[in-house]
C-alpha cells in the first residue's frame, strides 16, 4: 500500500465535460441494445430500461437477470464507439492530475476496456494506477455500496484518506457513508450532499484545502501551492 491519499475518479461526464457527447452516444446504444434484444419498439425499450434502472441500478443487471444476457456481448455493443473521434485530449486534466500528491484510480460503471480507451483519448492513461470497472464490481454497479467497499479493500485505502469525484449525485452517497471526501463535479450547492462542488474536475485543486489528508501528506499547503496543483485560473488555462 502506497502512502498518500487515494484520488478516485468516475469516468463519463467527470473526467471530460458533458459538452463532449460520448455518454449520450453510449446511452443511445444501450437503448438500441435493449430494443434489439427484446425485439420491441423504441418506446417499450425505453420503458423497460427505466424499470431495470430502478430495480437493479443498471440496464445490464436487468438484462442479465431477466433475459440471460452475456455481459461481454452487452458491453462490446454499447461501447463500440469511435472514442478518439469524439473525445479530445485534455492537457489541463493531465496537468491537474500530475499535481495530486497520491494515487489516482478510475472507478466506473463502464467496462475497463472502454475506460482505457477514454483515458488514452484524454491523454491521461499513464497517470492512473488502476481502472476499476463493471467487471471488477462483479456487475453490481454504483450506487450499490458493495463496489465501494471492495475498492477500498483492494487498494488498501481507508475511506477517510480517499477523495471521490463523481458527476452523479446518487453515486456520491455510498462514498460519504464510507467516510470519503466527496466532490460533486458539475453539481449545484443547494442540492449537494458532497463536501465540495466544482464546475469541472480540473478545478479540483480549488477545494483540496477541505480534504483533511492534505494537511498530513502535503504539509498543510494552501490552495494552489506547489505540490497541491494550481487552480485553472492561476495556471492561465481559463
PDB file of C-alpha atoms in Angstrom:
ATOM      1  CA  UNK A   1       0.000   0.000   0.000  1.00  0.00           C
ATOM      2  CA  UNK A   2       1.372   3.415  -1.022  1.00  0.00           C
ATOM      3  CA  UNK A   3       1.464   6.387   1.283  1.00  0.00           C
ATOM      4  CA  UNK A   4      -0.674   9.393   0.477  1.00  0.00           C
ATOM      5  CA  UNK A   5      -4.328   9.893  -0.329  1.00  0.00           C
ATOM      6  CA  UNK A   6      -6.310   7.890  -2.855  1.00  0.00           C
ATOM      7  CA  UNK A   7      -7.993  10.029  -5.521  1.00  0.00           C
ATOM      8  CA  UNK A   8     -10.931   8.178  -7.073  1.00  0.00           C
ATOM      9  CA  UNK A   9     -12.465   9.427 -10.302  1.00  0.00           C
ATOM     10  CA  UNK A  10     -15.639   8.479 -12.076  1.00  0.00           C
ATOM     11  CA  UNK A  11     -15.195   8.462 -15.866  1.00  0.00           C
ATOM     12  CA  UNK A  12     -18.085   9.626 -18.053  1.00  0.00           C
ATOM     13  CA  UNK A  13     -19.093  13.279 -17.639  1.00  0.00           C
ATOM     14  CA  UNK A  14     -16.490  13.562 -14.873  1.00  0.00           C
ATOM     15  CA  UNK A  15     -13.041  13.355 -16.488  1.00  0.00           C
ATOM     16  CA  UNK A  16     -14.466  15.029 -19.568  1.00  0.00           C
ATOM     17  CA  UNK A  17     -17.230  17.688 -19.550  1.00  0.00           C
ATOM     18  CA  UNK A  18     -20.810  16.833 -20.572  1.00  0.00           C
ATOM     19  CA  UNK A  19     -20.380  19.017 -23.649  1.00  0.00           C
ATOM     20  CA  UNK A  20     -18.387  16.088 -25.043  1.00  0.00           C
ATOM     21  CA  UNK A  21     -21.241  13.909 -26.260  1.00  0.00           C
ATOM     22  CA  UNK A  22     -19.627  10.497 -25.697  1.00  0.00           C
ATOM     23  CA  UNK A  23     -22.015   9.404 -22.954  1.00  0.00           C
ATOM     24  CA  UNK A  24     -25.069  10.440 -24.994  1.00  0.00           C
ATOM     25  CA  UNK A  25     -23.862   8.183 -27.799  1.00  0.00           C
ATOM     26  CA  UNK A  26     -23.267   5.269 -25.419  1.00  0.00           C
ATOM     27  CA  UNK A  27     -26.654   5.895 -23.808  1.00  0.00           C
ATOM     28  CA  UNK A  28     -28.357   5.689 -27.201  1.00  0.00           C
ATOM     29  CA  UNK A  29     -26.564   2.423 -27.943  1.00  0.00           C
ATOM     30  CA  UNK A  30     -27.805   0.984 -24.641  1.00  0.00           C
ATOM     31  CA  UNK A  31     -31.381   1.702 -25.664  1.00  0.00           C
ATOM     32  CA  UNK A  32     -30.733   0.211 -29.099  1.00  0.00           C
ATOM     33  CA  UNK A  33     -29.312  -2.945 -27.500  1.00  0.00           C
ATOM     34  CA  UNK A  34     -32.425  -3.323 -25.350  1.00  0.00           C
ATOM     35  CA  UNK A  35     -34.657  -2.806 -28.382  1.00  0.00           C
ATOM     36  CA  UNK A  36     -32.823  -5.448 -30.404  1.00  0.00           C
ATOM     37  CA  UNK A  37     -32.535  -7.962 -27.580  1.00  0.00           C
ATOM     38  CA  UNK A  38     -36.234  -7.699 -26.691  1.00  0.00           C
ATOM     39  CA  UNK A  39     -37.356  -7.343 -30.295  1.00  0.00           C
ATOM     40  CA  UNK A  40     -39.533  -4.391 -29.430  1.00  0.00           C
ATOM     41  CA  UNK A  41     -40.159  -0.773 -30.371  1.00  0.00           C
ATOM     42  CA  UNK A  42     -38.082   2.155 -29.073  1.00  0.00           C
ATOM     43  CA  UNK A  43     -40.772   3.338 -26.677  1.00  0.00           C
ATOM     44  CA  UNK A  44     -41.089  -0.059 -24.991  1.00  0.00           C
ATOM     45  CA  UNK A  45     -37.319  -0.440 -24.875  1.00  0.00           C
ATOM     46  CA  UNK A  46     -37.049   2.908 -23.114  1.00  0.00           C
ATOM     47  CA  UNK A  47     -39.715   1.974 -20.565  1.00  0.00           C
ATOM     48  CA  UNK A  48     -38.173  -1.432 -19.845  1.00  0.00           C
ATOM     49  CA  UNK A  49     -34.749   0.126 -19.447  1.00  0.00           C
ATOM     50  CA  UNK A  50     -36.061   2.631 -16.906  1.00  0.00           C
ATOM     51  CA  UNK A  51     -37.625  -0.245 -14.975  1.00  0.00           C
ATOM     52  CA  UNK A  52     -34.307  -2.105 -14.977  1.00  0.00           C
ATOM     53  CA  UNK A  53     -32.504   1.003 -13.741  1.00  0.00           C
ATOM     54  CA  UNK A  54     -34.991   1.422 -10.895  1.00  0.00           C
ATOM     55  CA  UNK A  55     -34.837  -2.244  -9.876  1.00  0.00           C
ATOM     56  CA  UNK A  56     -31.166  -3.120 -10.466  1.00  0.00           C
ATOM     57  CA  UNK A  57     -29.273   0.147 -10.782  1.00  0.00           C
ATOM     58  CA  UNK A  58     -28.084  -0.684 -14.309  1.00  0.00           C
ATOM     59  CA  UNK A  59     -29.637  -1.814 -17.552  1.00  0.00           C
ATOM     60  CA  UNK A  60     -27.078  -4.620 -17.755  1.00  0.00           C
ATOM     61  CA  UNK A  61     -28.101  -6.193 -14.443  1.00  0.00           C
ATOM     62  CA  UNK A  62     -31.722  -6.185 -15.512  1.00  0.00           C
ATOM     63  CA  UNK A  63     -30.899  -7.818 -18.823  1.00  0.00           C
ATOM     64  CA  UNK A  64     -28.724 -10.420 -17.122  1.00  0.00           C
ATOM     65  CA  UNK A  65     -31.415 -11.241 -14.556  1.00  0.00           C
ATOM     66  CA  UNK A  66     -34.479 -11.288 -16.798  1.00  0.00           C
ATOM     67  CA  UNK A  67     -33.052 -12.265 -20.186  1.00  0.00           C
ATOM     68  CA  UNK A  68     -29.789 -14.115 -19.540  1.00  0.00           C
ATOM     69  CA  UNK A  69     -27.755 -11.557 -21.464  1.00  0.00           C
ATOM     70  CA  UNK A  70     -23.991 -12.060 -21.618  1.00  0.00           C
ATOM     71  CA  UNK A  71     -22.262  -9.015 -20.096  1.00  0.00           C
ATOM     72  CA  UNK A  72     -19.455  -9.283 -22.651  1.00  0.00           C
ATOM     73  CA  UNK A  73     -21.935  -9.127 -25.521  1.00  0.00           C
ATOM     74  CA  UNK A  74     -23.692  -6.129 -23.998  1.00  0.00           C
ATOM     75  CA  UNK A  75     -20.524  -4.201 -23.179  1.00  0.00           C
ATOM     76  CA  UNK A  76     -18.982  -4.849 -26.590  1.00  0.00           C
ATOM     77  CA  UNK A  77     -22.073  -3.434 -28.311  1.00  0.00           C
ATOM     78  CA  UNK A  78     -22.728  -0.368 -26.157  1.00  0.00           C
ATOM     79  CA  UNK A  79     -19.068   0.686 -26.075  1.00  0.00           C
ATOM     80  CA  UNK A  80     -18.480   0.201 -29.800  1.00  0.00           C
ATOM     81  CA  UNK A  81     -17.967   3.904 -30.480  1.00  0.00           C
ATOM     82  CA  UNK A  82     -15.083   5.822 -32.153  1.00  0.00           C
ATOM     83  CA  UNK A  83     -13.779   7.388 -28.945  1.00  0.00           C
ATOM     84  CA  UNK A  84     -10.734   9.209 -30.433  1.00  0.00           C
ATOM     85  CA  UNK A  85     -13.077  10.997 -32.843  1.00  0.00           C
ATOM     86  CA  UNK A  86     -15.334  12.148 -30.010  1.00  0.00           C
ATOM     87  CA  UNK A  87     -13.093  12.810 -27.000  1.00  0.00           C
ATOM     88  CA  UNK A  88     -10.381  15.463 -27.416  1.00  0.00           C
ATOM     89  CA  UNK A  89      -7.162  15.458 -25.381  1.00  0.00           C
ATOM     90  CA  UNK A  90      -7.285  17.423 -22.118  1.00  0.00           C
ATOM     91  CA  UNK A  91      -3.811  18.738 -21.308  1.00  0.00           C
ATOM     92  CA  UNK A  92      -5.335  20.702 -18.428  1.00  0.00           C
ATOM     93  CA  UNK A  93      -6.558  17.427 -16.917  1.00  0.00           C
ATOM     94  CA  UNK A  94      -3.123  15.899 -17.216  1.00  0.00           C
ATOM     95  CA  UNK A  95      -1.594  18.927 -15.515  1.00  0.00           C
ATOM     96  CA  UNK A  96      -4.109  18.795 -12.680  1.00  0.00           C
ATOM     97  CA  UNK A  97      -3.597  15.074 -12.079  1.00  0.00           C
ATOM     98  CA  UNK A  98       0.182  15.499 -12.067  1.00  0.00           C
ATOM     99  CA  UNK A  99      -0.136  17.855  -9.108  1.00  0.00           C
ATOM    100  CA  UNK A 100      -2.059  15.472  -6.870  1.00  0.00           C
ATOM    101  CA  UNK A 101       0.014  14.008  -4.012  1.00  0.00           C
ATOM    102  CA  UNK A 102      -1.317  10.491  -4.076  1.00  0.00           C
ATOM    103  CA  UNK A 103      -2.615   7.606  -6.137  1.00  0.00           C
ATOM    104  CA  UNK A 104      -5.242   8.140  -8.834  1.00  0.00           C
ATOM    105  CA  UNK A 105      -7.721   5.488  -9.978  1.00  0.00           C
ATOM    106  CA  UNK A 106     -10.804   5.349 -12.176  1.00  0.00           C
ATOM    107  CA  UNK A 107     -13.988   3.847 -10.729  1.00  0.00           C
ATOM    108  CA  UNK A 108     -16.647   3.458 -13.408  1.00  0.00           C
ATOM    109  CA  UNK A 109     -19.790   1.522 -14.249  1.00  0.00           C
ATOM    110  CA  UNK A 110     -18.347   1.156 -17.742  1.00  0.00           C
ATOM    111  CA  UNK A 111     -16.070  -1.637 -18.860  1.00  0.00           C
ATOM    112  CA  UNK A 112     -12.360  -1.487 -18.140  1.00  0.00           C
ATOM    113  CA  UNK A 113     -11.504  -1.700 -21.845  1.00  0.00           C
ATOM    114  CA  UNK A 114     -13.800   1.228 -22.634  1.00  0.00           C
ATOM    115  CA  UNK A 115     -12.372   3.296 -19.776  1.00  0.00           C
ATOM    116  CA  UNK A 116      -8.858   2.616 -21.014  1.00  0.00           C
ATOM    117  CA  UNK A 117      -9.733   3.927 -24.462  1.00  0.00           C
ATOM    118  CA  UNK A 118     -11.288   7.077 -22.996  1.00  0.00           C
ATOM    119  CA  UNK A 119      -8.220   7.716 -20.853  1.00  0.00           C
ATOM    120  CA  UNK A 120      -5.983   7.262 -23.891  1.00  0.00           C
ATOM    121  CA  UNK A 121      -8.035   9.801 -25.840  1.00  0.00           C
ATOM    122  CA  UNK A 122      -7.855  12.257 -22.939  1.00  0.00           C
ATOM    123  CA  UNK A 123      -4.088  11.747 -22.743  1.00  0.00           C
ATOM    124  CA  UNK A 124      -4.025  10.621 -19.103  1.00  0.00           C
ATOM    125  CA  UNK A 125      -3.941   6.818 -19.302  1.00  0.00           C
ATOM    126  CA  UNK A 126      -0.492   6.554 -17.777  1.00  0.00           C
ATOM    127  CA  UNK A 127      -1.480   8.674 -14.795  1.00  0.00           C
ATOM    128  CA  UNK A 128      -3.967   6.186 -13.358  1.00  0.00           C
ATOM    129  CA  UNK A 129      -2.758   3.469 -11.015  1.00  0.00           C
ATOM    130  CA  UNK A 130      -5.738   1.332 -11.914  1.00  0.00           C
ATOM    131  CA  UNK A 131      -9.105   1.112 -13.654  1.00  0.00           C
ATOM    132  CA  UNK A 132     -11.920  -0.435 -11.632  1.00  0.00           C
ATOM    133  CA  UNK A 133     -14.826  -1.049 -13.957  1.00  0.00           C
ATOM    134  CA  UNK A 134     -18.032  -3.031 -14.024  1.00  0.00           C
ATOM    135  CA  UNK A 135     -16.117  -6.332 -14.256  1.00  0.00           C
ATOM    136  CA  UNK A 136     -14.297  -5.512 -11.005  1.00  0.00           C
ATOM    137  CA  UNK A 137     -17.665  -4.677  -9.465  1.00  0.00           C
ATOM    138  CA  UNK A 138     -18.932  -8.144 -10.410  1.00  0.00           C
ATOM    139  CA  UNK A 139     -21.639  -6.277 -12.345  1.00  0.00           C
ATOM    140  CA  UNK A 140     -23.013  -4.801  -9.096  1.00  0.00           C
ATOM    141  CA  UNK A 141     -22.676  -1.184 -10.117  1.00  0.00           C
ATOM    142  CA  UNK A 142     -22.624   2.146  -8.329  1.00  0.00           C
ATOM    143  CA  UNK A 143     -24.510   3.259  -6.276  1.00  0.00           C
ATOM    144  CA  UNK A 144     -24.593  -0.168  -4.624  1.00  0.00           C
ATOM    145  CA  UNK A 145     -22.300   0.049  -1.562  1.00  0.00           C
ATOM    146  CA  UNK A 146     -20.596  -3.231  -2.479  1.00  0.00           C
ATOM    147  CA  UNK A 147     -18.107  -1.999  -5.114  1.00  0.00           C
ATOM    148  CA  UNK A 148     -17.071   0.994  -2.994  1.00  0.00           C
ATOM    149  CA  UNK A 149     -16.113  -1.255  -0.077  1.00  0.00           C
ATOM    150  CA  UNK A 150     -14.366  -3.652  -2.460  1.00  0.00           C
ATOM    151  CA  UNK A 151     -12.390  -0.772  -3.984  1.00  0.00           C
ATOM    152  CA  UNK A 152     -11.091   0.321  -0.591  1.00  0.00           C
ATOM    153  CA  UNK A 153     -10.225  -3.242   0.329  1.00  0.00           C
ATOM    154  CA  UNK A 154      -8.308  -3.920  -2.891  1.00  0.00           C
ATOM    155  CA  UNK A 155      -6.438  -0.603  -2.895  1.00  0.00           C
ATOM    156  CA  UNK A 156      -5.675  -0.822   0.825  1.00  0.00           C
ATOM    157  CA  UNK A 157      -7.026   2.696   1.365  1.00  0.00           C
ATOM    158  CA  UNK A 158      -9.097   3.991   4.236  1.00  0.00           C
ATOM    159  CA  UNK A 159     -12.282   5.876   3.485  1.00  0.00           C
ATOM    160  CA  UNK A 160     -11.101   8.953   5.357  1.00  0.00           C
ATOM    161  CA  UNK A 161      -7.917   9.027   3.270  1.00  0.00           C
ATOM    162  CA  UNK A 162      -9.828   8.861  -0.019  1.00  0.00           C
ATOM    163  CA  UNK A 163     -11.367  11.527  -2.236  1.00  0.00           C
ATOM    164  CA  UNK A 164     -14.124  10.659  -4.703  1.00  0.00           C
ATOM    165  CA  UNK A 165     -15.009  12.802  -7.765  1.00  0.00           C
ATOM    166  CA  UNK A 166     -18.323  11.960  -9.413  1.00  0.00           C
ATOM    167  CA  UNK A 167     -20.934  13.712 -11.569  1.00  0.00           C
ATOM    168  CA  UNK A 168     -23.887  11.630 -10.311  1.00  0.00           C
ATOM    169  CA  UNK A 169     -25.404  12.819  -7.022  1.00  0.00           C
ATOM    170  CA  UNK A 170     -26.718   9.388  -6.030  1.00  0.00           C
ATOM    171  CA  UNK A 171     -23.306   7.797  -6.586  1.00  0.00           C
ATOM    172  CA  UNK A 172     -21.770  10.128  -4.005  1.00  0.00           C
ATOM    173  CA  UNK A 173     -23.891   8.823  -1.137  1.00  0.00           C
ATOM    174  CA  UNK A 174     -22.177   5.427  -0.536  1.00  0.00           C
ATOM    175  CA  UNK A 175     -18.807   7.186  -0.619  1.00  0.00           C
ATOM    176  CA  UNK A 176     -20.000   9.550   2.101  1.00  0.00           C
ATOM    177  CA  UNK A 177     -21.124   6.601   4.208  1.00  0.00           C
ATOM    178  CA  UNK A 178     -17.605   5.141   3.981  1.00  0.00           C
ATOM    179  CA  UNK A 179     -16.031   8.398   5.148  1.00  0.00           C
ATOM    180  CA  UNK A 180     -14.649   9.535   1.788  1.00  0.00           C
ATOM    181  CA  UNK A 181     -14.247  13.213   0.955  1.00  0.00           C
ATOM    182  CA  UNK A 182     -16.727  13.729  -1.884  1.00  0.00           C
ATOM    183  CA  UNK A 183     -16.625  16.191  -4.767  1.00  0.00           C
ATOM    184  CA  UNK A 184     -19.682  16.661  -6.965  1.00  0.00           C
ATOM    185  CA  UNK A 185     -18.492  17.522 -10.468  1.00  0.00           C
ATOM    186  CA  UNK A 186     -20.967  19.759 -12.280  1.00  0.00           C
ATOM    187  CA  UNK A 187     -23.343  19.763  -9.315  1.00  0.00           C
ATOM    188  CA  UNK A 188     -25.042  22.597  -7.510  1.00  0.00           C
ATOM    189  CA  UNK A 189     -24.507  23.814  -3.978  1.00  0.00           C
ATOM    190  CA  UNK A 190     -28.184  23.861  -2.953  1.00  0.00           C
ATOM    191  CA  UNK A 191     -28.775  20.153  -3.593  1.00  0.00           C
ATOM    192  CA  UNK A 192     -25.315  18.898  -2.798  1.00  0.00           C
ATOM    193  CA  UNK A 193     -24.691  16.144  -0.248  1.00  0.00           C
ATOM    194  CA  UNK A 194     -20.986  16.382  -1.068  1.00  0.00           C
ATOM    195  CA  UNK A 195     -18.181  18.091   0.818  1.00  0.00           C
ATOM    196  CA  UNK A 196     -17.429  20.242  -2.228  1.00  0.00           C
ATOM    197  CA  UNK A 197     -18.809  21.134  -5.647  1.00  0.00           C
ATOM    198  CA  UNK A 198     -16.747  22.021  -8.722  1.00  0.00           C
ATOM    199  CA  UNK A 199     -17.857  23.010 -12.187  1.00  0.00           C
ATOM    200  CA  UNK A 200     -15.122  20.954 -13.842  1.00  0.00           C
ATOM    201  CA  UNK A 201     -12.882  18.209 -12.485  1.00  0.00           C
ATOM    202  CA  UNK A 202      -9.872  20.323 -13.418  1.00  0.00           C
ATOM    203  CA  UNK A 203     -10.979  22.724 -10.669  1.00  0.00           C
ATOM    204  CA  UNK A 204     -10.344  20.054  -8.026  1.00  0.00           C
ATOM    205  CA  UNK A 205      -7.289  21.885  -6.595  1.00  0.00           C
ATOM    206  CA  UNK A 206      -9.624  24.729  -5.596  1.00  0.00           C
ATOM    207  CA  UNK A 207     -11.301  22.525  -2.961  1.00  0.00           C
ATOM    208  CA  UNK A 208      -8.415  20.369  -1.762  1.00  0.00           C
ATOM    209  CA  UNK A 209      -7.910  22.612   1.257  1.00  0.00           C
ATOM    210  CA  UNK A 210     -11.034  20.938   2.694  1.00  0.00           C
ATOM    211  CA  UNK A 211      -9.669  17.392   2.283  1.00  0.00           C
ATOM    212  CA  UNK A 212      -8.129  16.521   5.692  1.00  0.00           C
ATOM    213  CA  UNK A 213      -5.313  14.225   4.474  1.00  0.00           C
ATOM    214  CA  UNK A 214      -3.822  17.100   2.506  1.00  0.00           C
ATOM    215  CA  UNK A 215      -2.563  18.689   5.719  1.00  0.00           C
ATOM    216  CA  UNK A 216      -0.886  15.435   6.732  1.00  0.00           C
ATOM    217  CA  UNK A 217       0.712  14.472   3.414  1.00  0.00           C
ATOM    218  CA  UNK A 218       1.200  17.892   1.857  1.00  0.00           C
ATOM    219  CA  UNK A 219       2.426  19.841   4.854  1.00  0.00           C
ATOM    220  CA  UNK A 220      -0.778  21.865   5.080  1.00  0.00           C
ATOM    221  CA  UNK A 221      -0.119  23.609   1.768  1.00  0.00           C
ATOM    222  CA  UNK A 222      -2.628  26.277   0.878  1.00  0.00           C
ATOM    223  CA  UNK A 223      -4.830  26.108  -2.148  1.00  0.00           C
ATOM    224  CA  UNK A 224      -2.875  26.391  -5.362  1.00  0.00           C
ATOM    225  CA  UNK A 225       0.501  25.985  -3.674  1.00  0.00           C
ATOM    226  CA  UNK A 226       3.199  23.883  -5.360  1.00  0.00           C
ATOM    227  CA  UNK A 227       2.518  20.193  -4.907  1.00  0.00           C
ATOM    228  CA  UNK A 228      -1.189  20.871  -4.399  1.00  0.00           C
ATOM    229  CA  UNK A 229      -1.967  21.673  -8.006  1.00  0.00           C
ATOM    230  CA  UNK A 230      -2.712  25.249  -9.014  1.00  0.00           C
ATOM    231  CA  UNK A 231      -6.204  26.277  -9.970  1.00  0.00           C
ATOM    232  CA  UNK A 232      -7.034  26.697 -13.654  1.00  0.00           C
ATOM    233  CA  UNK A 233      -7.190  30.468 -13.315  1.00  0.00           C
ATOM    234  CA  UNK A 234      -3.766  30.517 -11.675  1.00  0.00           C
ATOM    235  CA  UNK A 235      -2.389  28.335 -14.487  1.00  0.00           C
ATOM    236  CA  UNK A 236      -3.828  30.662 -17.103  1.00  0.00           C
ATOM    237  CA  UNK A 237      -5.972  27.938 -18.677  1.00  0.00           C
ATOM    238  CA  UNK A 238      -9.356  29.522 -18.003  1.00  0.00           C
TER     239      UNK A 238
END
